[in-house]
mmCIF file of C-alpha atoms in Angstrom:
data_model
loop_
_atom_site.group_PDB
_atom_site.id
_atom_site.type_symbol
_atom_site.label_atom_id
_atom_site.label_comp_id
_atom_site.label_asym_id
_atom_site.label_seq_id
_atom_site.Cartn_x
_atom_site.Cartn_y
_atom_site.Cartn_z
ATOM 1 C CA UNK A 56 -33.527 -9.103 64.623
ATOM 2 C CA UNK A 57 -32.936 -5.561 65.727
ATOM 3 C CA UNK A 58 -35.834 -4.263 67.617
ATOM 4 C CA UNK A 59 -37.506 -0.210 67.706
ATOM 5 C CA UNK A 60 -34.611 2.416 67.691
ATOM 6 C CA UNK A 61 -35.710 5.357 68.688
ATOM 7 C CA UNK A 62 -33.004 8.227 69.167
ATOM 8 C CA UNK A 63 -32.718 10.609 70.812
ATOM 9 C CA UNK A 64 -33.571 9.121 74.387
ATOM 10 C CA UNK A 65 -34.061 12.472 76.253
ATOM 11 C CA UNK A 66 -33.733 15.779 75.199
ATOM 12 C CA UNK A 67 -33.858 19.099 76.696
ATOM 13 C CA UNK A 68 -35.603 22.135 74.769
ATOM 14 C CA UNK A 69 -36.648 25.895 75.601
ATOM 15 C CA UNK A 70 -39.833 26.504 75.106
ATOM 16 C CA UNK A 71 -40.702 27.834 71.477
ATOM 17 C CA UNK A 72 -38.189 25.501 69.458
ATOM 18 C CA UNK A 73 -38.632 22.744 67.464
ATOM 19 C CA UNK A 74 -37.658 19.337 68.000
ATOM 20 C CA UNK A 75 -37.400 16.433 65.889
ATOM 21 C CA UNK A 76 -37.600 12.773 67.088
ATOM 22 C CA UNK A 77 -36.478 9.821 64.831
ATOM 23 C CA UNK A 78 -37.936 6.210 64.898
ATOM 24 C CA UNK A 79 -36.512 3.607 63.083
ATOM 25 C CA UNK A 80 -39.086 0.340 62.964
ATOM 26 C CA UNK A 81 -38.308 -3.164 63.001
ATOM 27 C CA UNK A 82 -37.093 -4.782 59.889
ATOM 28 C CA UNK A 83 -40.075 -5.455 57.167
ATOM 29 C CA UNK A 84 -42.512 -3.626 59.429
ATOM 30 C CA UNK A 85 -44.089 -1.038 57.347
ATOM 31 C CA UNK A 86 -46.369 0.812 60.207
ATOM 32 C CA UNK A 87 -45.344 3.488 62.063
ATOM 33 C CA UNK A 88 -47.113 4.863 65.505
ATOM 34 C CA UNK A 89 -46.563 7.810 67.976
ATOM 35 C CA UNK A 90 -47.686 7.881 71.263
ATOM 36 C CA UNK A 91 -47.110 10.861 74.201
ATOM 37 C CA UNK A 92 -47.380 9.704 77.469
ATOM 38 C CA UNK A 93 -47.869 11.860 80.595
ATOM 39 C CA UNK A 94 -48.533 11.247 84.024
ATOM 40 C CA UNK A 95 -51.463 13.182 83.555
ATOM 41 C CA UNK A 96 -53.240 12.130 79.905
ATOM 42 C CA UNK A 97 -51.560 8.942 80.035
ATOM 43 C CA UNK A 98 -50.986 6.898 76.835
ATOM 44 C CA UNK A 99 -52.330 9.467 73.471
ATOM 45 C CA UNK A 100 -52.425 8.241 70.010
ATOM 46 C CA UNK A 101 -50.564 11.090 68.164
ATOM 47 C CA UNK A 102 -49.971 9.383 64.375
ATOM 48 C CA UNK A 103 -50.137 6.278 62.367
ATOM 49 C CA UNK A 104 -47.789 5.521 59.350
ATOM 50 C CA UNK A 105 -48.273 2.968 56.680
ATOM 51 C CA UNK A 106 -46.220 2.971 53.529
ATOM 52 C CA UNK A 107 -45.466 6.898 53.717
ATOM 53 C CA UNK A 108 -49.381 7.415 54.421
ATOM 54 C CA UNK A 109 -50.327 8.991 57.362
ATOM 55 C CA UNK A 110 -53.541 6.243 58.369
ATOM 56 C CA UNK A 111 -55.159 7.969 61.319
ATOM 57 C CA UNK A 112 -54.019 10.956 63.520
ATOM 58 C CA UNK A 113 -54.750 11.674 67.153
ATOM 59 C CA UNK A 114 -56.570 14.379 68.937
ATOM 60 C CA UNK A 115 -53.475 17.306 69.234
ATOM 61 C CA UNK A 116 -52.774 20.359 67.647
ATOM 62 C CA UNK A 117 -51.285 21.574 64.190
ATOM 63 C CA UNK A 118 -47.681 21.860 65.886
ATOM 64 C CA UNK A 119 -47.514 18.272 66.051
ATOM 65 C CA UNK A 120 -46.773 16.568 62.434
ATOM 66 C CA UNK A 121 -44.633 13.663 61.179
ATOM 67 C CA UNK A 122 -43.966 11.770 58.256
ATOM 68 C CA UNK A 123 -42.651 8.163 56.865
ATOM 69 C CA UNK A 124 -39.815 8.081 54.445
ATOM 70 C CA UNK A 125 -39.552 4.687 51.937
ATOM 71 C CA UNK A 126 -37.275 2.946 54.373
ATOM 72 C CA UNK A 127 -40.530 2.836 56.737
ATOM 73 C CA UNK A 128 -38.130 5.182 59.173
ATOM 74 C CA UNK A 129 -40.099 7.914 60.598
ATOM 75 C CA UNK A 130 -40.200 11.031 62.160
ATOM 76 C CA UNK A 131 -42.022 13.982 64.109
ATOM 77 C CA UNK A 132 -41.887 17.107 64.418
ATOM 78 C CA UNK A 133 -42.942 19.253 67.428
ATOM 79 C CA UNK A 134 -43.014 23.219 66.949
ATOM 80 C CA UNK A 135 -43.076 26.222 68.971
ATOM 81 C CA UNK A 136 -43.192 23.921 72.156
ATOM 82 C CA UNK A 137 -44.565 24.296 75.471
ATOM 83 C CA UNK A 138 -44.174 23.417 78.896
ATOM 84 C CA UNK A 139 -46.707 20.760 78.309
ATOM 85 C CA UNK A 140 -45.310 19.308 75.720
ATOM 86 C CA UNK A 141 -42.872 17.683 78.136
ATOM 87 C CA UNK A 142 -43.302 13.651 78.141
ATOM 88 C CA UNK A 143 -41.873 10.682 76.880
ATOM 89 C CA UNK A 144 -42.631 10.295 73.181
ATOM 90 C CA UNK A 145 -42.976 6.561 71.575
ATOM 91 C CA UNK A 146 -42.997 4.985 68.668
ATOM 92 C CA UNK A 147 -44.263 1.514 67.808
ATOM 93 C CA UNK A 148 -43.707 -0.555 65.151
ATOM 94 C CA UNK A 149 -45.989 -3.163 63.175
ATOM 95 C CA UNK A 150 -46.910 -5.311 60.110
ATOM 96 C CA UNK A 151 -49.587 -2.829 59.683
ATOM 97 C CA UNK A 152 -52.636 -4.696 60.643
ATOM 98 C CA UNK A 153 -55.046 -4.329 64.085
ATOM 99 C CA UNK A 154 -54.598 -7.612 64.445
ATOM 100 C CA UNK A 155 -51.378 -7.672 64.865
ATOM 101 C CA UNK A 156 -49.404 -6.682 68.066
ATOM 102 C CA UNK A 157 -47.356 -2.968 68.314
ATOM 103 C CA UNK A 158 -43.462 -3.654 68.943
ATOM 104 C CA UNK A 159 -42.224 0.170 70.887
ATOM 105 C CA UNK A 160 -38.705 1.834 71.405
ATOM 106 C CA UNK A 161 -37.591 2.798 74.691
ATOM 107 C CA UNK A 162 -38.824 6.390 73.725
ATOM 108 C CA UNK A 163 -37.670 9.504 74.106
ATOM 109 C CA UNK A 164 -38.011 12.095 77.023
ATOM 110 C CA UNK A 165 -38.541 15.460 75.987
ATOM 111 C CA UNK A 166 -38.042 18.066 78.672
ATOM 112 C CA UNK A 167 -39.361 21.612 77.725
ATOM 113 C CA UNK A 168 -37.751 24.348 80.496
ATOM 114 C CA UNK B 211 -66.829 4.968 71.532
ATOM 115 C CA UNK B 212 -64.005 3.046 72.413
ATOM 116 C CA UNK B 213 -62.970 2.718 75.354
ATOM 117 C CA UNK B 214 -60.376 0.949 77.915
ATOM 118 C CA UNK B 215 -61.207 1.199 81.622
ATOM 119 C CA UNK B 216 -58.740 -0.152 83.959
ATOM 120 C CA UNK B 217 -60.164 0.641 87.490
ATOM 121 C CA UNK B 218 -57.067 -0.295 89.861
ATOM 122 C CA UNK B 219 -54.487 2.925 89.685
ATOM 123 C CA UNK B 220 -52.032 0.398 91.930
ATOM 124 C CA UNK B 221 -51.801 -2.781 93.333
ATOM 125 C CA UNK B 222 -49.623 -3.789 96.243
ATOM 126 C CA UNK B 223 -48.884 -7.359 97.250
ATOM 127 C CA UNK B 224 -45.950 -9.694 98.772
ATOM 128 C CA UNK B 225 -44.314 -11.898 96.751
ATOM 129 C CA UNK B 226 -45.528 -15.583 95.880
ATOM 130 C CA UNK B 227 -49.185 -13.893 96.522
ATOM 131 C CA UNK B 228 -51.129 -14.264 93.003
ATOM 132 C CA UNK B 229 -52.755 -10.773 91.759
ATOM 133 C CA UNK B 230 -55.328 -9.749 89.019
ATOM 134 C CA UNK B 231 -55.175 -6.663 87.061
ATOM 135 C CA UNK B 232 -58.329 -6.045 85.771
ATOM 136 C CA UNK B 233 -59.532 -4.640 82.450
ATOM 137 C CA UNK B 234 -62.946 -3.544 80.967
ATOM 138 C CA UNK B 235 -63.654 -2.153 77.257
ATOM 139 C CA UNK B 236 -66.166 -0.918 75.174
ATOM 140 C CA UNK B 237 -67.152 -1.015 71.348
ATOM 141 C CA UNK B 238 -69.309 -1.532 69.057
ATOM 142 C CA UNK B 239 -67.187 -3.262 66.454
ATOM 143 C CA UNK B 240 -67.711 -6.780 66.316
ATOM 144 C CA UNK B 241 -64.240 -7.754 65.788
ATOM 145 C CA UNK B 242 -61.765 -6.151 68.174
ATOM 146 C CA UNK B 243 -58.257 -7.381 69.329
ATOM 147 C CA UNK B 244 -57.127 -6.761 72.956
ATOM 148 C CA UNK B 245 -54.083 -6.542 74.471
ATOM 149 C CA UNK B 246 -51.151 -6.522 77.501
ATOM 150 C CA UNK B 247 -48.546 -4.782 77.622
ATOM 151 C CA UNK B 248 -46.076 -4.436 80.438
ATOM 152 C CA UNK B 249 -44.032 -0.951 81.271
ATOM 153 C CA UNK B 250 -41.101 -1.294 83.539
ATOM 154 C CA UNK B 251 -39.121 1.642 85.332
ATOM 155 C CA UNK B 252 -37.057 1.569 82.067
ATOM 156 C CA UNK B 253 -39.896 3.109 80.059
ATOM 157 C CA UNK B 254 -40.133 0.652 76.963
ATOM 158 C CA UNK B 255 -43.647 -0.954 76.683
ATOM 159 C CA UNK B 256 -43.541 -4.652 76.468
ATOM 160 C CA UNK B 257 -46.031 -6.647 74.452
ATOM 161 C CA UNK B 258 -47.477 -9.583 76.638
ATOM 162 C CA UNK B 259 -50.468 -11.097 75.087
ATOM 163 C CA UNK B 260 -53.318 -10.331 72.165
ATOM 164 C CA UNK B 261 -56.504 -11.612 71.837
ATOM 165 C CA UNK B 262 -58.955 -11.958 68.702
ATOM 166 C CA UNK B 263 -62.590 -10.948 69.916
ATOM 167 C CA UNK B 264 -63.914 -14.283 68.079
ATOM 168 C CA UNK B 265 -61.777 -16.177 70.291
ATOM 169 C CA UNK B 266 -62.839 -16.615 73.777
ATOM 170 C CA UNK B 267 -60.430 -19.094 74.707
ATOM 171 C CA UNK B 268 -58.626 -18.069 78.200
ATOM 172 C CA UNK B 269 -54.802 -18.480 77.971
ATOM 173 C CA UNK B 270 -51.797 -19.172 80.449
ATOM 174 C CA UNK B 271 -48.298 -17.839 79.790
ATOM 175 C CA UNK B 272 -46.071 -19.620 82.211
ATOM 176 C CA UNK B 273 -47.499 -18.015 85.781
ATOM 177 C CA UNK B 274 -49.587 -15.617 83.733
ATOM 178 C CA UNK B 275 -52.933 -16.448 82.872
ATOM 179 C CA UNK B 276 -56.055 -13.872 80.872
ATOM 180 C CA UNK B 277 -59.210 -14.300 81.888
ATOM 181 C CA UNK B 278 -61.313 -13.080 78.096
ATOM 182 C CA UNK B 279 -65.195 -12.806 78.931
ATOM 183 C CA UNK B 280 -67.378 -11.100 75.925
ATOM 184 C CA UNK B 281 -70.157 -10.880 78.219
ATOM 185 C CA UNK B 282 -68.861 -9.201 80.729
ATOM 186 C CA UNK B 283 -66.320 -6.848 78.075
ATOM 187 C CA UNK B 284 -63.476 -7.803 80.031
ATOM 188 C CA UNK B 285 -59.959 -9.081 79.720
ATOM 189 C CA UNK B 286 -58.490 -9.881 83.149
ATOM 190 C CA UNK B 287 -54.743 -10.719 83.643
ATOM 191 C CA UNK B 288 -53.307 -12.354 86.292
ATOM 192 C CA UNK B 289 -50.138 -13.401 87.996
ATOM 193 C CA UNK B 290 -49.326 -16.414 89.930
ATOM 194 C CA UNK B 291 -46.909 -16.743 92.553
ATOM 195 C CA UNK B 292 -45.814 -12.964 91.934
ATOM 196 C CA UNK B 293 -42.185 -12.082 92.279
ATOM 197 C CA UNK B 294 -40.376 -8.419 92.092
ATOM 198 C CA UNK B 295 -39.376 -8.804 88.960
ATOM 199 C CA UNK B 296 -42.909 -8.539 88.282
ATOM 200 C CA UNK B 297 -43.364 -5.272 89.817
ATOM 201 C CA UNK B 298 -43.962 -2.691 86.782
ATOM 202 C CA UNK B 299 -47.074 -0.563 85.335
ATOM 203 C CA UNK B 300 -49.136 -2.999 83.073
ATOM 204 C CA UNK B 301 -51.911 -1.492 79.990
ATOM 205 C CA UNK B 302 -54.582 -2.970 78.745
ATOM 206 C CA UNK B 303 -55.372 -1.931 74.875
ATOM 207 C CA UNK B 304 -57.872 -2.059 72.157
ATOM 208 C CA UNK B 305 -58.087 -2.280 68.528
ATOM 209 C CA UNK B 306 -59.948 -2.025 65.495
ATOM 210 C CA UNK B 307 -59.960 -3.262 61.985
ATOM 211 C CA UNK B 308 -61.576 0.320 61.729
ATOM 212 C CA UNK B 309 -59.188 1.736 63.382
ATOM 213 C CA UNK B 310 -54.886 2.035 63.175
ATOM 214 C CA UNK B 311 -54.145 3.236 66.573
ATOM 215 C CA UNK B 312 -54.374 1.160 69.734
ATOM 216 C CA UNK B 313 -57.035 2.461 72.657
ATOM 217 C CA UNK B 314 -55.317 2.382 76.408
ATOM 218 C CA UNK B 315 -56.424 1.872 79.599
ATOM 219 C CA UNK B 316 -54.528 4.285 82.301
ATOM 220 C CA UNK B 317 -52.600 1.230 83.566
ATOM 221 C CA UNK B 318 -52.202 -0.352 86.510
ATOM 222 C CA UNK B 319 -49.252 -0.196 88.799
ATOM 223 C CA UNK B 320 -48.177 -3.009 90.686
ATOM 224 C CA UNK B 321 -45.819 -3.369 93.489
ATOM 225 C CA UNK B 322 -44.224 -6.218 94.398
ATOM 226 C CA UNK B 323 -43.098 -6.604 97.803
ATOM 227 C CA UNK B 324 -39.966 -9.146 98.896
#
């Protein structure tokens, strides 16, 4: 069973753009989750994804959005970037219940120069 | 609030040496699901263990082992005989049936010395 594909692994954007990231779950899971982690924040709940519903969203700012498609594939969006905005993005993948454990990509690193 | 405390930023010890990562949570839901996970250099996390909160019953992995105390609000994992392989940043996590996002502790790093 294939596991969390996450593409692309790093990336390297000037501040300002837009980047997209792409997650693509684990078969027959139908929840979606971001997470940004920095050395300095640590582990942040950015979005949750069930069915092509957005569940629960984190604590960060307008720029950051996403969205589910009907495959359960998801992706997010980051706009105008900044410097902080540099970190390695995950997704994780579930059934869809908290009582059920998150399955993650390798993530992607986003550098913002 | 909900909350994941794990005290020890990093842990050093020699191999074969037996270590415990410690975590400590807070909520007020009455059922709650905790959880391992275990980050190597490679980045990916890796899911080692969940636990219902109704279900108090400690567990052993193999030379891992979680120590699951409701009166204390902790969930304590620890490693037998450690080896290198071993050596990685491990997070402790909460969550809800209120809730669709899991809560983190700030991890623990542990080295493992040869």
């Amino acid at each position: 069973k294939a596991g969390v594909t996450q593409t692309p692994r790093y990336l390297i954007k000037t501040r300002g753009q837009q980047v997209t990231l792409s997650c693509s779950p684990i078969s027959g899971h139908r929840s979606v989750s971001w997470y940004q982690q920095t050395p300095g924040q640590g582990l942040q709940f950015l979005f949750e994804y069930f069915s092509e519903t957005q569940r629960n969203k984190g604590n960060f700012p307008g720029r950051f959005s996403g969205r589910q498609f009907s495959n359960s594939r998801s992706e997010m969006n980051v706009s105008t970037l900044e410097l902080g905005d540099s970190a390695l993005y995950l997704c994780a993948s579930s059934p869809g219940q908290a009582n059920t454990e998150a399955f993650f990509g390798q993530g992607t690193r986003l550098t913002v120069v | 609030a909900q909350k994941v405390t794990q005290a020890q930023t990093e842990i050093s010890v020699v191999e074969k040496e037996d270590v415990t990562l410690d975590c400590v949570y807070e909520t007020r839901d009455t059922t709650y699901y905790l959880f391992w996970y275990k980050q190597p250099p490679s980045g990916e996390l890796v899911f080692l263990i969940r636990r219902n909160s109704f279900d108090e019953q400690n567990e052993i992995s193999g030379r891992y082992s979680w120590n699951f105390q409701k009166s204390t609000s902790s969930f304590n994992f620890t490693i037998t005989a450690s080896q290198v392989v071993d050596s990685a940043v491990y997070f402790c996590a909460l969550n809800m049936d209120s809730n669709y996002q899991l809560i983190w502790g700030a991890g623990t790093k542990l080295i493992i010395k040869p």
